[in-house]
CSV table of C-alpha atoms in Angstrom, one decimal:
chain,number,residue,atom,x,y,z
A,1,UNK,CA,-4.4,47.4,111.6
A,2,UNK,CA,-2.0,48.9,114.0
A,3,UNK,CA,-2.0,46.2,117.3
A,4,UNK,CA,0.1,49.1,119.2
A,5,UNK,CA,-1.8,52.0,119.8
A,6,UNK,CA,0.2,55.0,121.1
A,7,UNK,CA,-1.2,57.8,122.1
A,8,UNK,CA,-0.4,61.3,122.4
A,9,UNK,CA,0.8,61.5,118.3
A,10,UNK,CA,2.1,64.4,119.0
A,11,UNK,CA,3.4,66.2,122.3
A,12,UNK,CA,4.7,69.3,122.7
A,13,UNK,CA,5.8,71.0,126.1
A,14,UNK,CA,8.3,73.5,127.7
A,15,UNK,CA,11.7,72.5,129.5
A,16,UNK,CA,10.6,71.4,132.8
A,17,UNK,CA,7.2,69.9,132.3
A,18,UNK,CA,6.3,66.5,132.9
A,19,UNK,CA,4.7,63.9,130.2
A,20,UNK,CA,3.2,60.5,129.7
A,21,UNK,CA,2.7,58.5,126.6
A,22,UNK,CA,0.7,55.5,126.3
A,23,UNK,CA,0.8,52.3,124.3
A,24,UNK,CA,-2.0,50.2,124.8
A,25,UNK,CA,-3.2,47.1,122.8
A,26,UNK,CA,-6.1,44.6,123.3
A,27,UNK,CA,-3.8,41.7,123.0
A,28,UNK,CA,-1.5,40.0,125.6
A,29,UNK,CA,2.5,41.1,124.8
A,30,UNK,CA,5.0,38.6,126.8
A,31,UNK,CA,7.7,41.5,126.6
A,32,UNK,CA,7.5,45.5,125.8
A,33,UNK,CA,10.2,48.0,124.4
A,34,UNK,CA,10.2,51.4,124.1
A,35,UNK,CA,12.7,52.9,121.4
A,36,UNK,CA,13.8,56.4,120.9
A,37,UNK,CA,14.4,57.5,117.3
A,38,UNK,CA,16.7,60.5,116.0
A,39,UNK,CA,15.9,62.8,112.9
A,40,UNK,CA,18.2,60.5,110.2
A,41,UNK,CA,19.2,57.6,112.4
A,42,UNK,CA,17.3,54.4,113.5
A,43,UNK,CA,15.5,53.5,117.1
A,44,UNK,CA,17.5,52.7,119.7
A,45,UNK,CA,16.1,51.1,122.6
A,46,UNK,CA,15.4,52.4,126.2
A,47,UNK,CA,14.0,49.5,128.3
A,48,UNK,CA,12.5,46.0,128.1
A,49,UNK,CA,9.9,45.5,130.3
A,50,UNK,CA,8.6,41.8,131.0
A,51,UNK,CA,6.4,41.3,133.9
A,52,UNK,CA,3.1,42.4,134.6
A,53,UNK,CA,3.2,45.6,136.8
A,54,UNK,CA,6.9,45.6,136.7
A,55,UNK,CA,8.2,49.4,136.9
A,56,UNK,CA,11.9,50.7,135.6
A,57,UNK,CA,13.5,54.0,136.0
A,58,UNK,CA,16.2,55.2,133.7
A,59,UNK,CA,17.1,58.4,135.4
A,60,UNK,CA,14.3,61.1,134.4
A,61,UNK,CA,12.3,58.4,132.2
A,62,UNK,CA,10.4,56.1,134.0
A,63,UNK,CA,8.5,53.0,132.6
A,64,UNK,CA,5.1,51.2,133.7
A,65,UNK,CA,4.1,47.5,131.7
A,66,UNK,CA,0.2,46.8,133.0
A,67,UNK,CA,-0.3,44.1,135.0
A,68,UNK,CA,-2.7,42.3,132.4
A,69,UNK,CA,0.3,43.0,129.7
A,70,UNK,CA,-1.6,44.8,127.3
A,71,UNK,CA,-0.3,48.1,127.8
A,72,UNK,CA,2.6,50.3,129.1
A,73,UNK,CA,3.4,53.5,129.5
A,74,UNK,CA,6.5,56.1,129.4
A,75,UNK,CA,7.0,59.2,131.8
A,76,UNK,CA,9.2,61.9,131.7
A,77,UNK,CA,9.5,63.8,134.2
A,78,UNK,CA,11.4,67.6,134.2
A,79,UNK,CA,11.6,67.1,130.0
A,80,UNK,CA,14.6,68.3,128.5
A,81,UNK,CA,15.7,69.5,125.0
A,82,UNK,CA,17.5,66.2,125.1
A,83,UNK,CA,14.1,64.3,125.7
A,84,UNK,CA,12.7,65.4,121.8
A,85,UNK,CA,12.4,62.3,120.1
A,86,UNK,CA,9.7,59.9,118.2
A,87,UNK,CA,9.1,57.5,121.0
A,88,UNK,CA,7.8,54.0,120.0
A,89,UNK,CA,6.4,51.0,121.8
A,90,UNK,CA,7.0,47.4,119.9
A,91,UNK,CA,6.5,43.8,120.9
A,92,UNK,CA,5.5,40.4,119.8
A,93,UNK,CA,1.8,39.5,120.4
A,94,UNK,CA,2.4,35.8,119.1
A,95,UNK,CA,5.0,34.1,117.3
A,96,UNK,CA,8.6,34.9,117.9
A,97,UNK,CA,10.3,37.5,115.3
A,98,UNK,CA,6.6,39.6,114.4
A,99,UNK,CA,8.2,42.1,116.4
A,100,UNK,CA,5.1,45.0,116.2
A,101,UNK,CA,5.1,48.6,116.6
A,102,UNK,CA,3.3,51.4,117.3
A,103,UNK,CA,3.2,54.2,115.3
A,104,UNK,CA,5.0,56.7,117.6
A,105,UNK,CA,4.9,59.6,119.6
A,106,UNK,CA,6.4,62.7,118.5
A,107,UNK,CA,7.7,64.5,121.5
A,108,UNK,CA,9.1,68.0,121.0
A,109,UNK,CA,11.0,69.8,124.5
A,110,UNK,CA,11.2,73.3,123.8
A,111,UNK,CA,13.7,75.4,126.0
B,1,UNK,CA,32.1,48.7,117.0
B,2,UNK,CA,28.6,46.5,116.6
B,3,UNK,CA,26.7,47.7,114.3
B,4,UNK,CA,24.3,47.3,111.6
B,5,UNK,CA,25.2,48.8,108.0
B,6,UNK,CA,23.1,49.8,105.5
B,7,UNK,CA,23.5,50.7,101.9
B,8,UNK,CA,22.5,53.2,100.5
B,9,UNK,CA,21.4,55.8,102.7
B,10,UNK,CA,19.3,56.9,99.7
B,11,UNK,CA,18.2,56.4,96.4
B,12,UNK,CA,16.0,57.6,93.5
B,13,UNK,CA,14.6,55.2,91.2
B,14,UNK,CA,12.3,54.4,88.3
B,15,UNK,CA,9.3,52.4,88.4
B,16,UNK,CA,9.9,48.6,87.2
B,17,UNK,CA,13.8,49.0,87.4
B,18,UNK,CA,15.0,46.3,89.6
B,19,UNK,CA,17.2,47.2,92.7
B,20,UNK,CA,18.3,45.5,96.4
B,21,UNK,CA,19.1,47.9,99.5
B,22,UNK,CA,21.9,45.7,101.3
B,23,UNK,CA,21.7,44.8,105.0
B,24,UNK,CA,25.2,43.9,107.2
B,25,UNK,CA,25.3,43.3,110.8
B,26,UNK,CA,29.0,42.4,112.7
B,27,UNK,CA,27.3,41.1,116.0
B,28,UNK,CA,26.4,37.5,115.2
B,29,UNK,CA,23.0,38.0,115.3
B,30,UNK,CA,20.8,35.2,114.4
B,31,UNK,CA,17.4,37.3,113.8
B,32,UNK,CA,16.9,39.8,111.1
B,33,UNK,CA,14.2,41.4,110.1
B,34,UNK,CA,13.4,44.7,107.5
B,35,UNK,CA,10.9,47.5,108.4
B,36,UNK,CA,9.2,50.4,106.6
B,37,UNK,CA,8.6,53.8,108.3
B,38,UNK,CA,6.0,55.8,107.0
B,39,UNK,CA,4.1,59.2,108.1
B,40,UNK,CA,1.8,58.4,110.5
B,41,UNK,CA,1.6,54.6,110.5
B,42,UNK,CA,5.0,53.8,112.3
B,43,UNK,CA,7.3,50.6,111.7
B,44,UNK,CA,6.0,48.2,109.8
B,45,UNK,CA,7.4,44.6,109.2
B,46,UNK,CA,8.3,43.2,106.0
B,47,UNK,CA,10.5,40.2,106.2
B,48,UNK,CA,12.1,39.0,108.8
B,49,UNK,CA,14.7,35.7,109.0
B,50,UNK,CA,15.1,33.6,112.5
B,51,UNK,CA,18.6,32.3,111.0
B,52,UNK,CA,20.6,31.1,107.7
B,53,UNK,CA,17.6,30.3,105.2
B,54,UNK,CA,15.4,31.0,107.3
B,55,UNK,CA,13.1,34.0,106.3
B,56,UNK,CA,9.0,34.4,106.9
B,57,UNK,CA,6.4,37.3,105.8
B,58,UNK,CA,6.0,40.6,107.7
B,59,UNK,CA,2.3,42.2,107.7
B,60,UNK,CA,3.8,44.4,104.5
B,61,UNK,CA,5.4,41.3,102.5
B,62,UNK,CA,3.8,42.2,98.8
B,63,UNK,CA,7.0,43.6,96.0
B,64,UNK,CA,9.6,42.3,98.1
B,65,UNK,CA,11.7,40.0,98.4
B,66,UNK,CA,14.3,38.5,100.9
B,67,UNK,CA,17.5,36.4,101.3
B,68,UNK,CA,19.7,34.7,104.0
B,69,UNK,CA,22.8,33.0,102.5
B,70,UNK,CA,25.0,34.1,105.2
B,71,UNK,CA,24.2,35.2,108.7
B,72,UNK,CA,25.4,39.0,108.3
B,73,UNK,CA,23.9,39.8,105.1
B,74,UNK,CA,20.4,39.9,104.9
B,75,UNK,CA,19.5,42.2,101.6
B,76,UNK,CA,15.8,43.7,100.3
B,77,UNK,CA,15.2,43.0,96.8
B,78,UNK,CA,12.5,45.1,95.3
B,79,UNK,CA,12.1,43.1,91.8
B,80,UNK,CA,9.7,45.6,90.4
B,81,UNK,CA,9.6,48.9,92.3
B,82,UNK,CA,6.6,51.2,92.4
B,83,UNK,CA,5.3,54.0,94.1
B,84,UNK,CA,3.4,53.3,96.7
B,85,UNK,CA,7.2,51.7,98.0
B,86,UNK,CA,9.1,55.2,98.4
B,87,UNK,CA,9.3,54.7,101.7
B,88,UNK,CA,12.1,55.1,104.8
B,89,UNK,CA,13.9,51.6,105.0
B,90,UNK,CA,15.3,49.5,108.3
B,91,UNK,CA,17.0,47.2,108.8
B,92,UNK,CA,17.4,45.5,112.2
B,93,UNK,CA,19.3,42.6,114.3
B,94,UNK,CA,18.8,40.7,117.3
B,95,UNK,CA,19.6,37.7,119.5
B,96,UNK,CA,17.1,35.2,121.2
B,97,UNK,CA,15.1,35.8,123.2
B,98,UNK,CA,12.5,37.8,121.6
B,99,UNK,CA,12.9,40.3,124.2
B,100,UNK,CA,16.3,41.4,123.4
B,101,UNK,CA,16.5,44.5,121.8
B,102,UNK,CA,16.9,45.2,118.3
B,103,UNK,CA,19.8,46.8,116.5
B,104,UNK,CA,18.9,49.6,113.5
B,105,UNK,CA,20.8,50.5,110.6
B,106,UNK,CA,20.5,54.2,109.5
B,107,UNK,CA,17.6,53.7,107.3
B,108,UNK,CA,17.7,54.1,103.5
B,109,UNK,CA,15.4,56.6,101.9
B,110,UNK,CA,14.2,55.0,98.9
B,111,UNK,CA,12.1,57.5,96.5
B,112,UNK,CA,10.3,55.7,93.1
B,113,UNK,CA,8.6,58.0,90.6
């Protein structure tokens, strides 16, 4: 059972399009990340996000955590070539070190 | 440069011969933890160790096995591999608190026919 749901699986959109993806859960998270992973390397994270509402901008990318803490999401805006990557949520719904994850969202920036 | 080794990057096996994919970290990280990526079904947690003999179940525990003699190494023993374990392999490292991020290895791709 997969705590993390993301959702799109799969995105696929032209240079210069915007896109969301969504991680939502029916459980309470303290703390969200969102990692980036590479064709033949591991994630590497983006941004923690910790309190409820709490917004953060990493220059194009721009990250929402609800204010109840069950879900966040991840916006690109203007996607670049750069942007394609699998795109996962994790966090720990109870006791620290069950760090969980979702199972990803493909995203694919076409020039 | 901080980072988190793993070895190999891949490997073919045989079912039932014994092997361990090895796990290093040079950041003095107290948590470790390894994770299976397959198609579809994302990360998913096998062991994971808070400190020196420390270690505790994943949600994917079953035919593996874990130890934490020293706080860099933190190797996956697969006694008895089968499979349903070919699988992409990580390893991670982190500091307290839990919402610092974790540090991947490169992953090993381990096939068993």
């Amino acid at each position: 059972t997969q705590l993390l749901e993301q959702s799109p699986q799969f995105l696929s959109i032209q240079e210069g399009e915007n896109l969301t993806v969504y991680c939502n859960s029916s459980s309470v998270f303290s703390s969200l990340q969102w990692y980036r992973q590479e064709p033949g390397e591991g994630p590497v994270l983006l941004v923690t996000v910790v309190t409820g509402g709490e917004v953060k901008k990493l220059k194009r990318l721009t990250f929402q955590f609800g204010d109840a803490r069950k879900d966040s999401s991840l916006h690109i805006t203007a996607a670049q070539p750069g942007d394609t990557g699998l795109y996962l949520c994790a966090g720990e719904p109870d006791s620290w070190g069950k760090f969980q994850f979702g199972a990803g969202t493909q995203v694919v920036v076409t020039p | 440069e901080a980072q988190v080794t793993q070895n190999p990057r891949y490997l073919i096996t045989v079912t039932g011969k014994k092997l361990t994919v090895t796990c290093s970290q040079n950041m003095n990280h107290e948590y470790m933890s390894w994770y299976r990526q397959d198609p579809g079904l994302g990360l998913r947690q096998i062991y994971y160790s808070m400190n020196v003999e420390v270690t505790d179940k994943g949600d994917v525990p079953e035919g593996y096995k874990v130890s934490r003699k020293e706080k860099r190494n933190f190797p996956l023993i697969l006694e008895s591999p089968s499979p349903n374990q070919t699988s992409l392999y990580f390893c991670a490292s982190g500091t307290q608190p839990y919402n610092s991020p974790l540090h991947f290895g490169n992953g090993t791709r381990l096939t068993v026919t």
